[in-house]
Each structure stands twice: as structure tokens, then as C-alpha cells.
Amino acid sequence: MAKKEIRQIRVEGNFAYVPLTKGYEAVIDAADVPLVIGFNWCAHEIRKKGFLRKVYAVRTVHHSGRNLTMLMHRVVLNAESGLEVDHRDSDGLNNRRSNLRPATPSENRKNQVIGSRNTSGFKGVSWHRRAQKWLVQIHSEGKRTYLGLFADIEAAAAAYASASEKVHGEFGRIR
């Protein structure tokens, strides 16, 4: 049986582009090519209710008679067990070190993008039909904190941004 051909990594300056399945490619720092070379990486699409939510670069490892999924971002960051890897820009294919940071599960949730049902365009801001104003709430550590009702969406977004900076710190995101 012939050995499967390994897809070639393209290096351009300080960046390297790793071809994946389904027409995707992941980007890493050129210095990290030795960590991922020699394997065919695949695109793993995360879907929710039929909508594409995120894509990650993965490969399968056969270990002790089992197939294990290895995530490229964990390989690049050499993430320790028990910690997650947060993509600062929420792009699961941007695996440059400047975009990756170790995070607890709680910290990683703080950096989630706004939900697909969000109609305001701002995290934590929703329309309160009865009050006819923008309702602002922030979630952290399993608790929801009410921040107020605002007539102006910009003021509502600013209230959330201010609270997010205090509550979520560097992991805070407003969109």
C-alpha cells in the first residue's frame, strides 16, 4: 500500500499556511512549522443548529488502540492539561502564538463572540419590549448582573464595555 502524500505547508515571511481539508487553511508562525510538519491536518467544523460556528485544525492520533483528536492550537502552545487555549480573535484557524493564550474554561467563555440570535450587534445588549429600551446584562462565573435600561444603544454598549473591562479583564469582548 502506497504511503499517503502529505500536503505541503506554504511559508511566506514570518507566517506559514497549513492546508486543511474542505478548502481551509490554518495560519501559524513560520518558527512553529517543525511542530506541525509531516502530518495531514484536517478542518473540524463546529456547527450549532446547522450553522457553522467555528473551524479548528485537527489531526487524529492513534494511541493505545484508540483514536484521539489533537488540536493544532494546543500543539503550538504546548498547552498543559486542564487548561484551554483561547484564540484572542475567536478565529479557530489563526494559530499564531500572538493570537493564542492559555485560559481557564471560565476565561475562555468570557471571550465568546455574540450569539447568533443577538439583534443589537453588541454583547450583553438586548431589546426590552415592555420598557422599549435597551437592556444590558453581563454574565460571569455563572451569575447574571443587571446593568440597566438605556434609551440609546451606544450608551447601552458603553455600559456593557465598561463592566466587561472590570469583570472580564483581558478576556472581555464587546462584539
CSV table of C-alpha atoms in Angstrom, one decimal:
chain,number,residue,atom,x,y,z
A,1,MET,CA,0.0,0.0,0.0
A,2,ALA,CA,1.4,3.4,-1.0
A,3,LYS,CA,2.1,6.0,1.7
A,4,LYS,CA,-0.4,8.9,1.7
A,5,GLU,CA,1.0,12.1,0.3
A,6,ILE,CA,1.4,14.9,3.0
A,7,ARG,CA,0.0,18.3,2.0
A,8,GLN,CA,2.8,20.9,1.8
A,9,ILE,CA,3.0,23.9,4.2
A,10,ARG,CA,3.4,27.3,2.5
A,11,VAL,CA,5.8,29.7,4.2
A,12,GLU,CA,5.5,33.4,3.5
A,13,GLY,CA,7.8,35.6,5.6
A,14,ASN,CA,7.0,35.1,9.3
A,15,PHE,CA,3.8,33.2,8.6
A,16,ALA,CA,3.1,29.6,7.5
A,17,TYR,CA,-0.1,28.4,5.9
A,18,VAL,CA,-1.1,24.8,6.7
A,19,PRO,CA,-3.5,23.3,4.1
A,20,LEU,CA,-6.5,21.5,5.7
A,21,THR,CA,-9.4,19.5,4.3
A,22,LYS,CA,-12.6,21.2,2.9
A,23,GLY,CA,-10.6,24.0,1.4
A,24,TYR,CA,-9.5,25.6,4.7
A,25,GLU,CA,-6.0,26.5,5.8
A,26,ALA,CA,-4.6,27.4,9.2
A,27,VAL,CA,-2.0,30.1,9.8
A,28,ILE,CA,0.9,29.6,12.3
A,29,ASP,CA,4.2,31.4,12.9
A,30,ALA,CA,6.9,30.1,10.5
A,31,ALA,CA,9.0,29.2,13.5
A,32,ASP,CA,6.3,26.7,14.5
A,33,VAL,CA,6.4,24.7,11.3
A,34,PRO,CA,8.5,21.9,12.9
A,35,LEU,CA,5.6,21.3,15.4
A,36,VAL,CA,3.1,20.5,12.7
A,37,ILE,CA,5.0,19.3,9.6
A,38,GLY,CA,4.8,15.7,8.5
A,39,PHE,CA,1.1,15.3,9.1
A,40,ASN,CA,-2.1,15.9,7.1
A,41,TRP,CA,-4.2,18.3,9.3
A,42,CYS,CA,-8.0,18.4,8.8
A,43,ALA,CA,-10.7,21.1,9.2
A,44,HIS,CA,-13.1,20.3,12.1
A,45,GLU,CA,-16.2,22.3,11.7
A,46,ILE,CA,-18.3,23.1,14.8
A,47,ARG,CA,-21.9,23.5,13.9
A,48,LYS,CA,-24.9,24.5,16.0
A,49,LYS,CA,-28.4,24.1,14.7
A,50,GLY,CA,-27.0,23.7,11.2
A,51,PHE,CA,-25.0,26.9,11.3
A,52,LEU,CA,-21.2,26.9,11.1
A,53,ARG,CA,-19.9,28.4,14.4
A,54,LYS,CA,-16.2,27.7,14.3
A,55,VAL,CA,-13.4,25.8,12.5
A,56,TYR,CA,-10.4,24.2,14.1
A,57,ALA,CA,-7.3,22.4,12.6
A,58,VAL,CA,-7.1,18.9,14.0
A,59,ARG,CA,-5.4,15.6,13.3
A,60,THR,CA,-6.1,12.1,14.6
A,61,VAL,CA,-3.5,10.3,16.7
A,62,HIS,CA,-3.7,6.5,17.3
A,63,HIS,CA,-2.7,5.8,20.9
A,64,SER,CA,-3.2,2.6,22.9
A,65,GLY,CA,-5.8,1.2,20.4
A,66,ARG,CA,-7.8,4.4,20.4
A,67,ASN,CA,-8.2,7.4,18.1
A,68,LEU,CA,-7.5,10.7,19.8
A,69,THR,CA,-8.1,14.2,18.3
A,70,MET,CA,-5.2,16.5,18.5
A,71,LEU,CA,-5.9,20.3,18.1
A,72,MET,CA,-3.3,22.3,16.4
A,73,HIS,CA,-3.6,25.3,18.7
A,74,ARG,CA,-2.8,23.0,21.7
A,75,VAL,CA,0.2,21.7,19.9
A,76,VAL,CA,1.5,25.1,19.0
A,77,LEU,CA,1.0,26.5,22.6
A,78,ASN,CA,2.1,23.2,24.2
A,79,ALA,CA,-1.0,23.6,26.5
A,80,GLU,CA,-0.9,21.9,29.8
A,81,SER,CA,-3.7,19.5,30.8
A,82,GLY,CA,-6.6,21.2,32.5
A,83,LEU,CA,-6.2,24.5,30.6
A,84,GLU,CA,-7.9,25.5,27.4
A,85,VAL,CA,-6.4,27.6,24.6
A,86,ASP,CA,-8.2,30.9,23.9
A,87,HIS,CA,-8.0,32.5,20.4
A,88,ARG,CA,-7.9,36.2,21.1
A,89,ASP,CA,-9.7,37.0,17.8
A,90,SER,CA,-12.0,34.0,18.0
A,91,ASP,CA,-10.7,32.6,14.7
A,92,GLY,CA,-10.0,28.9,15.3
A,93,LEU,CA,-7.7,28.7,12.3
A,94,ASN,CA,-5.4,31.6,13.4
A,95,ASN,CA,-2.9,29.7,15.4
A,96,ARG,CA,-0.1,32.3,15.6
A,97,ARG,CA,1.3,32.5,19.1
A,98,SER,CA,0.4,36.2,19.4
A,99,ASN,CA,-3.3,35.1,19.0
A,100,LEU,CA,-3.2,32.2,21.5
A,101,ARG,CA,-3.2,32.3,25.3
A,102,PRO,CA,-3.8,29.7,28.0
A,103,ALA,CA,-7.1,30.1,29.7
A,104,THR,CA,-9.3,28.5,32.3
A,105,PRO,CA,-12.7,27.4,30.9
A,106,SER,CA,-14.3,30.4,32.6
A,107,GLU,CA,-11.8,32.8,31.0
A,108,ASN,CA,-12.4,31.2,27.6
A,109,ARG,CA,-16.2,31.7,27.9
A,110,LYS,CA,-15.6,35.4,28.6
A,111,ASN,CA,-14.1,35.8,25.1
A,112,GLN,CA,-17.0,34.2,23.3
A,113,VAL,CA,-18.4,36.1,20.3
A,114,ILE,CA,-22.0,37.4,20.4
A,115,GLY,CA,-24.7,34.7,19.9
A,116,SER,CA,-26.4,34.1,16.5
A,117,ARG,CA,-29.7,35.3,17.9
A,118,ASN,CA,-28.3,38.7,19.1
A,119,THR,CA,-30.1,41.5,17.2
A,120,SER,CA,-28.3,44.5,18.8
A,121,GLY,CA,-24.9,43.8,17.5
A,122,PHE,CA,-23.4,44.2,21.0
A,123,LYS,CA,-22.7,41.5,23.5
A,124,GLY,CA,-24.9,41.8,26.6
A,125,VAL,CA,-27.3,44.2,25.0
A,126,SER,CA,-30.9,43.2,24.1
A,127,TRP,CA,-34.2,45.0,23.4
A,128,HIS,CA,-36.7,45.1,26.3
A,129,ARG,CA,-40.0,45.1,24.6
A,130,ARG,CA,-42.1,46.3,27.5
A,131,ALA,CA,-39.8,49.1,28.5
A,132,GLN,CA,-39.0,50.0,24.9
A,133,LYS,CA,-35.3,50.4,25.9
A,134,TRP,CA,-32.1,48.5,25.6
A,135,LEU,CA,-31.5,46.1,28.5
A,136,VAL,CA,-27.9,45.5,29.5
A,137,GLN,CA,-26.7,42.4,31.4
A,138,ILE,CA,-23.3,40.8,32.0
A,139,HIS,CA,-22.6,37.2,32.8
A,140,SER,CA,-19.6,36.0,34.8
A,141,GLU,CA,-18.9,32.9,37.0
A,142,GLY,CA,-22.4,31.6,36.4
A,143,LYS,CA,-24.1,34.8,37.6
A,144,ARG,CA,-26.0,37.4,35.6
A,145,THR,CA,-25.7,41.0,36.7
A,146,TYR,CA,-28.3,43.6,35.6
A,147,LEU,CA,-26.6,46.8,34.4
A,148,GLY,CA,-29.7,48.9,33.5
A,149,LEU,CA,-32.1,50.1,30.7
A,150,PHE,CA,-30.9,52.6,28.1
A,151,ALA,CA,-32.8,54.6,25.5
A,152,ASP,CA,-29.6,54.8,23.4
A,153,ILE,CA,-27.9,51.7,22.0
A,154,GLU,CA,-24.5,53.4,22.1
A,155,ALA,CA,-24.9,54.2,25.8
A,156,ALA,CA,-26.0,50.6,26.4
A,157,ALA,CA,-23.0,49.2,24.6
A,158,ALA,CA,-20.7,51.5,26.5
A,159,ALA,CA,-22.2,50.3,29.8
A,160,TYR,CA,-21.5,46.7,28.9
A,161,ALA,CA,-18.0,47.5,27.7
A,162,SER,CA,-17.1,49.3,30.9
A,163,ALA,CA,-18.5,46.4,33.0
A,164,SER,CA,-16.7,43.8,30.8
A,165,GLU,CA,-13.4,45.6,31.3
A,166,LYS,CA,-13.8,45.3,35.1
A,167,VAL,CA,-15.4,41.8,35.2
A,168,HIS,CA,-13.7,40.0,32.3
A,169,GLY,CA,-10.4,41.9,32.2
A,170,GLU,CA,-8.2,41.0,29.2
A,171,PHE,CA,-10.6,38.3,28.1
A,172,GLY,CA,-13.5,40.8,27.7
A,173,ARG,CA,-15.2,41.1,24.3
A,174,ILE,CA,-18.0,43.5,23.3
A,175,ARG,CA,-18.9,42.1,19.8
